[in-house]
Amino acid sequence: MVLCQGGEGDAAPAAGGQEPEVLPGREDGPGAVQPCLCPAPGVEAAGTEERRTCGYCSGMSWPCCCEALGTRKKAACPGLGLFYTVLSAFLFSVASLFLKKIEDVHSVEVSAFRCVFQMAFVLPGLIYYKTGFLGPKGKRVFLFFRGFLGSTAMVLLYYAYQVMPLADATVITFTSPVFTSLLAWIFLKEKYSLWDLLFTLFAITGVILIARPPFLFGSRVTGIEGSYTDHLKGTIAAIASTLSAASTIVILRKVGKSVHYFLSIWYYAVIGLIGCVIALFVLNEWRLPHCGRDRVFLILIGLLGLGGQIFLTKALQIEKAGPVSIMKTMDVVFAFILQVLFLNHLPTWWTVGGALCVVASSSGTAIRKWRHSVRRAKQGEI
């Protein structure tokens, strides 16, 4: 008989690079944590084939049962995950503002710089976790499409930021949860209810209010940047970016936890960089900015985008996906504030109405998914 200390949980880190969660032991007195007496590996009682369980760990099977002697799980700071989400939204919004401030640099070139920063960050993680650079053979096709669709979404979104109001492009991207539910229903056979259909219609209504097509709103469209043709191109690019991002999430659900998230980001950065370089040579748009300020903006966009992604990942590690999705709507708030303060562009009531429709749609979708997961978890406990 020996003291068990996590068993298999110590053999490999959990998915996403997190340490395996440690279950608290039973306290018989103040500050006293009783260890579990479990059989040593390979030692079995004679004549029995019963599954051994630990009495101090709510009946979990040995050896993944209890913690080491004298150790206790550290309580997370309440609201820390939501704070990380708000901070992530702020960093993404500031990066979008710098993108609007850059002159004479194509969105594909900005995306290429972003991919370089991603690769520089992920490479040490791949070496540390020894994940390799290609991933499991059965998952490489999914990883390729995840990288292709994810980088495509980034390029299209950056283009939308450049040719249409910042708040309008940001609002359209928030239709992603709605389209994710629709694509998951089509390809993963997940449940799609009447509520999901209603939220989809709300999202489409919000996009229409932002795009304001002339056949519905007449030829005089106010509150746009530049020509209406550029505004319409930006709207189409933002919608295509949202669909690509939603497809990426569906692919990640299909892959599950069998692939480390660093490897997923690695495919995203490498395929995105290759695609951006090819596109820049085809378009003949590759050139360094003449202005030193624009060069600084490019570096800041890479750093802020990377920081936003890190804080969003940390938020999802310590907080449920539902509250994080709802709090992420702060992206829209920050976009409106930055647009008014630094771009001197007041949003129209049509834009505000479209934003309310989209935010209500995405929040409703997130709340339903959250409640469904909580209900399923309670049923599992019963």
Coordinates of C-alpha atoms in Angstrom, one line a residue:
M1 CA 0.0 0.0 0.0
V2 CA 1.4 3.4 -1.0
L3 CA 0.2 7.0 -1.1
C4 CA -1.2 7.8 -4.5
Q5 CA -0.4 11.3 -5.9
G6 CA -2.4 11.8 -9.0
G7 CA -1.3 8.8 -11.0
E8 CA -2.0 9.2 -14.7
G9 CA -2.7 12.8 -14.3
D10 CA 1.0 13.5 -13.8
A11 CA 2.0 11.6 -16.8
A12 CA 0.9 14.2 -19.4
P13 CA -0.5 17.7 -19.3
A14 CA -4.2 18.2 -20.0
A15 CA -5.4 19.5 -23.3
G16 CA -4.6 23.1 -23.9
G17 CA -1.4 23.0 -21.8
Q18 CA -3.3 23.2 -18.5
E19 CA -2.2 21.2 -15.5
P20 CA -4.6 18.4 -14.6
E21 CA -7.2 19.5 -12.0
V22 CA -6.5 18.2 -8.5
L23 CA -9.4 17.0 -6.5
P24 CA -9.5 18.0 -2.8
G25 CA -9.0 15.4 -0.1
R26 CA -11.3 14.9 2.9
E27 CA -10.6 17.0 5.9
D28 CA -10.8 15.4 9.3
G29 CA -9.6 18.4 11.2
P30 CA -8.5 22.0 10.6
G31 CA -5.9 22.0 7.9
A32 CA -5.6 18.3 7.9
V33 CA -5.9 16.5 4.6
Q34 CA -6.0 12.7 4.8
P35 CA -4.1 10.9 2.0
C36 CA -5.7 7.9 0.2
L37 CA -4.3 4.5 0.8
C38 CA -4.3 2.9 -2.6
P39 CA -2.5 -0.1 -3.8
A40 CA 0.9 0.4 -5.5
P41 CA 0.9 0.1 -9.3
G42 CA 0.8 -3.6 -10.3
V43 CA -0.3 -4.8 -6.9
E44 CA -3.8 -6.4 -6.9
A45 CA -5.6 -8.3 -4.2
A46 CA -5.6 -12.0 -4.7
G47 CA -8.7 -13.5 -6.4
T48 CA -10.4 -10.1 -7.1
E49 CA -11.0 -8.3 -10.4
E50 CA -13.1 -5.5 -9.0
R51 CA -12.4 -1.9 -10.0
R52 CA -10.7 -0.2 -7.1
T53 CA -12.1 3.1 -5.8
C54 CA -10.9 5.6 -3.4
G55 CA -13.1 6.4 -0.4
Y56 CA -11.7 9.9 0.1
C57 CA -12.2 11.0 -3.5
S58 CA -16.0 10.6 -4.1
G59 CA -15.6 7.1 -5.4
M60 CA -13.2 7.9 -8.3
S61 CA -11.2 5.0 -9.6
W62 CA -7.6 4.6 -8.6
P63 CA -5.0 5.8 -9.6
C64 CA -6.6 9.1 -10.8
C65 CA -8.1 9.9 -7.4
C66 CA -6.6 12.1 -4.8
E67 CA -3.9 14.7 -4.3
A68 CA -0.5 14.6 -2.6
L69 CA -0.2 14.9 1.1
G70 CA -0.6 18.4 2.4
T71 CA -1.6 20.0 -1.0
R72 CA -4.8 21.8 -1.7
K73 CA -6.3 23.3 -4.8
K74 CA -5.8 27.0 -5.1
A75 CA -9.1 28.9 -5.5
A76 CA -9.3 31.0 -8.6
C77 CA -10.0 34.8 -8.2
P78 CA -13.7 35.4 -8.8
G79 CA -14.3 37.2 -12.0
L80 CA -10.8 36.9 -13.3
G81 CA -11.9 35.1 -16.4
L82 CA -14.4 37.8 -17.3
F83 CA -11.7 40.5 -16.6
Y84 CA -9.4 38.6 -19.1
T85 CA -12.2 38.6 -21.6
V86 CA -12.7 42.4 -21.3
L87 CA -9.0 43.0 -21.6
S88 CA -8.9 40.8 -24.7
A89 CA -11.7 42.7 -26.2
F90 CA -9.9 46.0 -25.5
L91 CA -6.7 44.8 -27.1
F92 CA -8.4 43.5 -30.2
S93 CA -10.3 46.8 -30.6
V94 CA -7.2 48.9 -30.2
A95 CA -5.5 46.7 -32.8
S96 CA -8.4 47.4 -35.2
L97 CA -8.1 51.1 -34.6
F98 CA -4.4 51.0 -35.5
L99 CA -5.3 49.1 -38.7
K100 CA -7.7 52.0 -39.6
K101 CA -4.9 54.5 -39.0
I102 CA -2.4 52.7 -41.4
E103 CA -2.1 54.2 -44.8
D104 CA -1.2 52.5 -48.1
V105 CA -0.7 49.0 -46.6
H106 CA -2.8 46.2 -48.0
S107 CA -4.8 44.1 -45.5
V108 CA -3.0 41.0 -46.8
E109 CA 0.3 42.5 -45.8
V110 CA -1.0 43.3 -42.4
S111 CA -2.2 39.7 -42.0
A112 CA 1.3 38.5 -43.0
F113 CA 2.9 40.5 -40.2
R114 CA 0.3 39.1 -37.8
C115 CA 1.2 35.5 -38.9
V116 CA 4.9 36.2 -38.3
F117 CA 4.2 37.2 -34.7
Q118 CA 2.0 34.2 -34.2
M119 CA 4.7 31.9 -35.4
A120 CA 7.3 33.5 -33.1
F121 CA 5.1 33.0 -30.1
V122 CA 3.9 29.4 -30.9
L123 CA 7.3 27.9 -31.9
P124 CA 8.8 27.8 -28.4
G125 CA 5.5 26.2 -27.1
L126 CA 5.7 23.4 -29.8
I127 CA 9.2 22.6 -28.7
Y128 CA 8.4 22.7 -25.0
Y129 CA 5.3 20.4 -25.3
K130 CA 7.0 18.2 -27.9
T131 CA 3.9 18.2 -30.1
G132 CA 5.8 18.1 -33.4
F133 CA 5.1 20.4 -36.4
L134 CA 2.6 18.2 -38.4
G135 CA 0.3 16.7 -35.8
P136 CA -1.3 13.2 -35.9
K137 CA -1.7 11.7 -39.4
G138 CA -5.5 11.4 -39.1
K139 CA -5.9 15.1 -38.1
R140 CA -3.6 16.8 -40.6
V141 CA -6.4 17.4 -43.1
F142 CA -8.6 19.1 -40.5
L143 CA -5.6 21.2 -39.3
F144 CA -4.9 22.3 -42.8
F145 CA -8.5 23.5 -43.4
R146 CA -8.5 25.1 -39.9
G147 CA -5.4 27.0 -40.9
F148 CA -6.7 28.0 -44.3
L149 CA -10.1 29.1 -43.2
G150 CA -8.8 30.9 -40.1
S151 CA -6.2 32.9 -42.0
T152 CA -8.8 33.6 -44.7
A153 CA -11.1 35.0 -42.0
M154 CA -8.3 37.2 -40.7
V155 CA -7.5 38.7 -44.2
L156 CA -11.1 39.4 -45.0
L157 CA -11.8 41.0 -41.6
Y158 CA -8.8 43.3 -42.0
Y159 CA -10.0 44.3 -45.4
A160 CA -13.5 45.0 -44.0
Y161 CA -11.9 47.2 -41.2
Q162 CA -10.1 49.2 -43.9
V163 CA -13.0 50.0 -46.2
M164 CA -16.0 50.4 -43.8
P165 CA -16.7 51.9 -40.4
L166 CA -14.9 50.1 -37.5
A167 CA -18.0 49.5 -35.5
D168 CA -20.0 48.2 -38.5
A169 CA -17.3 45.5 -39.3
T170 CA -17.0 44.6 -35.6
V171 CA -20.8 44.1 -35.2
I172 CA -21.0 41.8 -38.3
T173 CA -18.3 39.6 -36.8
F174 CA -20.5 38.9 -33.8
T175 CA -22.9 36.9 -36.0
S176 CA -20.2 34.1 -35.7
P177 CA -21.9 32.1 -32.9
V178 CA -25.2 32.1 -34.8
F179 CA -23.5 30.7 -38.0
T180 CA -21.5 28.3 -35.9
S181 CA -24.7 26.8 -34.5
L182 CA -26.1 26.5 -38.1
L183 CA -23.0 24.8 -39.5
A184 CA -22.7 22.5 -36.5
W185 CA -26.3 21.4 -37.2
I186 CA -25.4 20.7 -40.8
F187 CA -22.0 19.0 -40.4
L188 CA -21.9 17.7 -36.8
K189 CA -25.6 16.9 -36.5
E190 CA -25.9 19.0 -33.4
K191 CA -29.4 20.1 -32.2
Y192 CA -30.8 23.2 -33.9
S193 CA -34.0 24.5 -32.3
L194 CA -36.5 27.2 -33.1
W195 CA -34.7 29.5 -30.8
D196 CA -31.5 29.1 -32.9
L197 CA -33.5 29.9 -36.0
L198 CA -34.9 33.0 -34.3
F199 CA -31.4 34.1 -33.3
T200 CA -30.2 33.5 -36.9
L201 CA -33.0 35.8 -38.2
F202 CA -32.1 38.5 -35.6
A203 CA -28.5 38.3 -36.8
I204 CA -29.4 38.6 -40.5
T205 CA -31.7 41.6 -39.6
G206 CA -28.8 43.3 -37.9
V207 CA -26.5 42.8 -40.9
I208 CA -29.1 44.2 -43.2
L209 CA -29.5 47.3 -41.0
I210 CA -25.7 47.8 -41.2
A211 CA -25.3 47.1 -44.9
R212 CA -28.5 49.1 -45.9
P213 CA -28.9 47.8 -49.4
P214 CA -30.3 50.4 -51.8
F215 CA -33.3 48.2 -52.9
L216 CA -34.6 48.4 -49.3
F217 CA -33.3 51.8 -48.1
G218 CA -33.2 53.8 -51.3
S219 CA -30.2 55.3 -53.2
R220 CA -29.3 57.8 -50.5
V221 CA -27.4 55.9 -47.9
T222 CA -25.9 58.0 -45.1
G223 CA -23.4 57.3 -42.4
I224 CA -20.8 55.3 -44.5
E225 CA -17.1 55.8 -45.2
G226 CA -16.2 56.6 -48.8
S227 CA -18.3 55.2 -51.5
Y228 CA -21.2 52.8 -51.0
T229 CA -19.4 50.3 -53.3
D230 CA -16.6 50.0 -50.8
H231 CA -19.1 49.8 -48.0
L232 CA -20.8 46.9 -49.7
K233 CA -17.5 45.1 -50.5
G234 CA -16.5 45.5 -46.8
T235 CA -19.9 44.1 -45.7
I236 CA -19.5 41.0 -48.0
A237 CA -15.9 40.6 -46.7
A238 CA -17.0 40.8 -43.1
I239 CA -19.8 38.2 -43.7
A240 CA -17.4 35.9 -45.5
S241 CA -14.9 36.3 -42.6
T242 CA -17.6 35.4 -40.1
L243 CA -18.5 32.3 -42.1
S244 CA -14.9 31.2 -42.3
A245 CA -14.4 31.8 -38.6
A246 CA -17.6 29.7 -37.8
S247 CA -16.3 26.9 -40.1
T248 CA -13.0 27.0 -38.1
I249 CA -14.8 26.5 -34.8
V250 CA -16.8 23.5 -36.3
I251 CA -13.5 22.0 -37.4
L252 CA -12.0 22.5 -34.0
R253 CA -15.0 20.8 -32.4
K254 CA -14.5 17.9 -34.8
V255 CA -10.9 17.6 -33.9
G256 CA -11.6 17.9 -30.2
K257 CA -8.9 17.7 -27.6
S258 CA -6.8 15.2 -29.6
V259 CA -4.6 18.1 -30.9
H260 CA -2.8 20.6 -28.7
Y261 CA -4.1 24.1 -29.3
F262 CA -0.5 25.4 -30.0
L263 CA -0.4 23.1 -33.0
S264 CA -3.7 24.5 -34.2
I265 CA -2.4 28.0 -34.0
W266 CA 0.8 26.9 -35.7
Y267 CA -1.1 25.7 -38.7
Y268 CA -3.1 28.9 -38.7
A269 CA 0.1 31.0 -38.8
V270 CA 2.1 29.0 -41.3
I271 CA -0.6 28.5 -43.8
G272 CA -1.7 32.1 -43.4
L273 CA 1.8 33.4 -44.0
I274 CA 2.3 31.2 -47.1
G275 CA -1.1 32.3 -48.5
C276 CA -0.5 36.0 -47.7
V277 CA 3.0 36.0 -49.4
I278 CA 1.6 34.3 -52.5
A279 CA -1.3 36.8 -52.7
L280 CA 1.0 39.8 -52.2
F281 CA 3.2 38.7 -55.1
V282 CA 0.1 38.1 -57.3
L283 CA -1.4 41.4 -56.4
N284 CA 2.0 43.2 -56.5
E285 CA 1.2 44.8 -53.2
W286 CA 4.3 43.9 -51.1
R287 CA 6.0 47.0 -49.8
L288 CA 7.2 48.3 -46.5
P289 CA 5.4 51.4 -45.3
H290 CA 7.2 54.7 -46.1
C291 CA 6.0 56.3 -42.8
G292 CA 7.7 55.2 -39.6
R293 CA 4.4 55.6 -37.8
D294 CA 2.8 52.9 -40.0
R295 CA 5.7 50.5 -39.2
V296 CA 5.1 51.0 -35.5
F297 CA 1.4 50.4 -36.0
L298 CA 2.2 47.1 -37.8
I299 CA 4.3 45.9 -34.9
L300 CA 1.6 47.0 -32.4
I301 CA -1.1 45.2 -34.4
G302 CA 0.9 42.0 -34.2
L303 CA 1.6 42.4 -30.4
L304 CA -2.0 43.5 -29.5
G305 CA -3.6 40.7 -31.6
L306 CA -1.3 38.2 -29.9
G307 CA -2.0 39.6 -26.5
G308 CA -5.8 39.5 -27.1
Q309 CA -5.6 35.9 -28.2
I310 CA -3.6 34.9 -25.1
F311 CA -6.0 36.6 -22.7
L312 CA -9.0 35.1 -24.5
T313 CA -7.5 31.7 -24.2
K314 CA -6.7 32.2 -20.5
A315 CA -10.3 33.4 -19.9
L316 CA -11.7 30.2 -21.5
Q317 CA -9.4 28.1 -19.4
I318 CA -10.8 29.4 -16.1
E319 CA -14.3 30.5 -17.0
K320 CA -17.3 28.9 -18.7
A321 CA -17.7 29.6 -22.4
G322 CA -21.2 31.1 -21.9
P323 CA -20.2 34.1 -19.7
V324 CA -17.0 34.6 -21.8
S325 CA -19.1 34.8 -25.0
I326 CA -21.5 37.3 -23.5
M327 CA -18.7 39.5 -22.0
K328 CA -17.0 39.4 -25.4
T329 CA -19.7 41.7 -26.7
M330 CA -17.6 44.5 -25.1
D331 CA -15.8 44.4 -28.5
V332 CA -18.8 46.3 -29.9
V333 CA -18.8 48.8 -27.1
F334 CA -15.1 49.5 -27.4
A335 CA -15.4 49.7 -31.2
F336 CA -18.1 52.4 -31.0
I337 CA -16.1 54.4 -28.4
L338 CA -12.9 54.3 -30.3
Q339 CA -14.6 55.2 -33.6
V340 CA -16.2 58.3 -32.0
L341 CA -13.1 59.4 -30.1
F342 CA -10.3 58.8 -32.6
L343 CA -12.0 58.5 -36.1
N344 CA -14.6 61.3 -35.6
H345 CA -17.3 59.1 -37.1
L346 CA -20.7 59.1 -35.4
P347 CA -22.7 55.9 -35.9
T348 CA -26.2 56.2 -37.4
W349 CA -29.3 54.9 -35.7
W350 CA -29.4 52.2 -38.3
T351 CA -26.0 51.0 -37.2
V352 CA -27.0 51.1 -33.5
G353 CA -30.2 49.1 -34.3
G354 CA -28.2 46.5 -36.2
A355 CA -25.7 46.3 -33.4
L356 CA -28.5 45.7 -30.9
C357 CA -30.0 42.9 -33.0
V358 CA -26.6 41.2 -33.5
V359 CA -25.6 41.5 -29.8
A360 CA -29.0 40.1 -28.7
S361 CA -28.6 37.3 -31.2
S362 CA -25.1 36.3 -30.2
S363 CA -25.8 36.7 -26.4
G364 CA -29.0 34.6 -26.7
T365 CA -27.1 31.8 -28.5
A366 CA -24.3 31.9 -25.9
I367 CA -26.8 31.8 -23.0
R368 CA -28.7 28.8 -24.5
K369 CA -25.5 26.9 -25.0
W370 CA -24.3 27.7 -21.5
R371 CA -27.6 26.6 -19.9
H372 CA -27.6 23.4 -22.0
S373 CA -24.1 22.5 -20.9
V374 CA -24.9 23.2 -17.2
R375 CA -28.1 21.1 -17.4
R376 CA -26.1 18.3 -19.0
A377 CA -23.5 18.5 -16.3
K378 CA -26.1 18.3 -13.5
Q379 CA -27.6 15.2 -15.2
G380 CA -24.2 13.6 -15.4
E381 CA -23.8 14.2 -11.6
I382 CA -27.1 12.6 -10.9

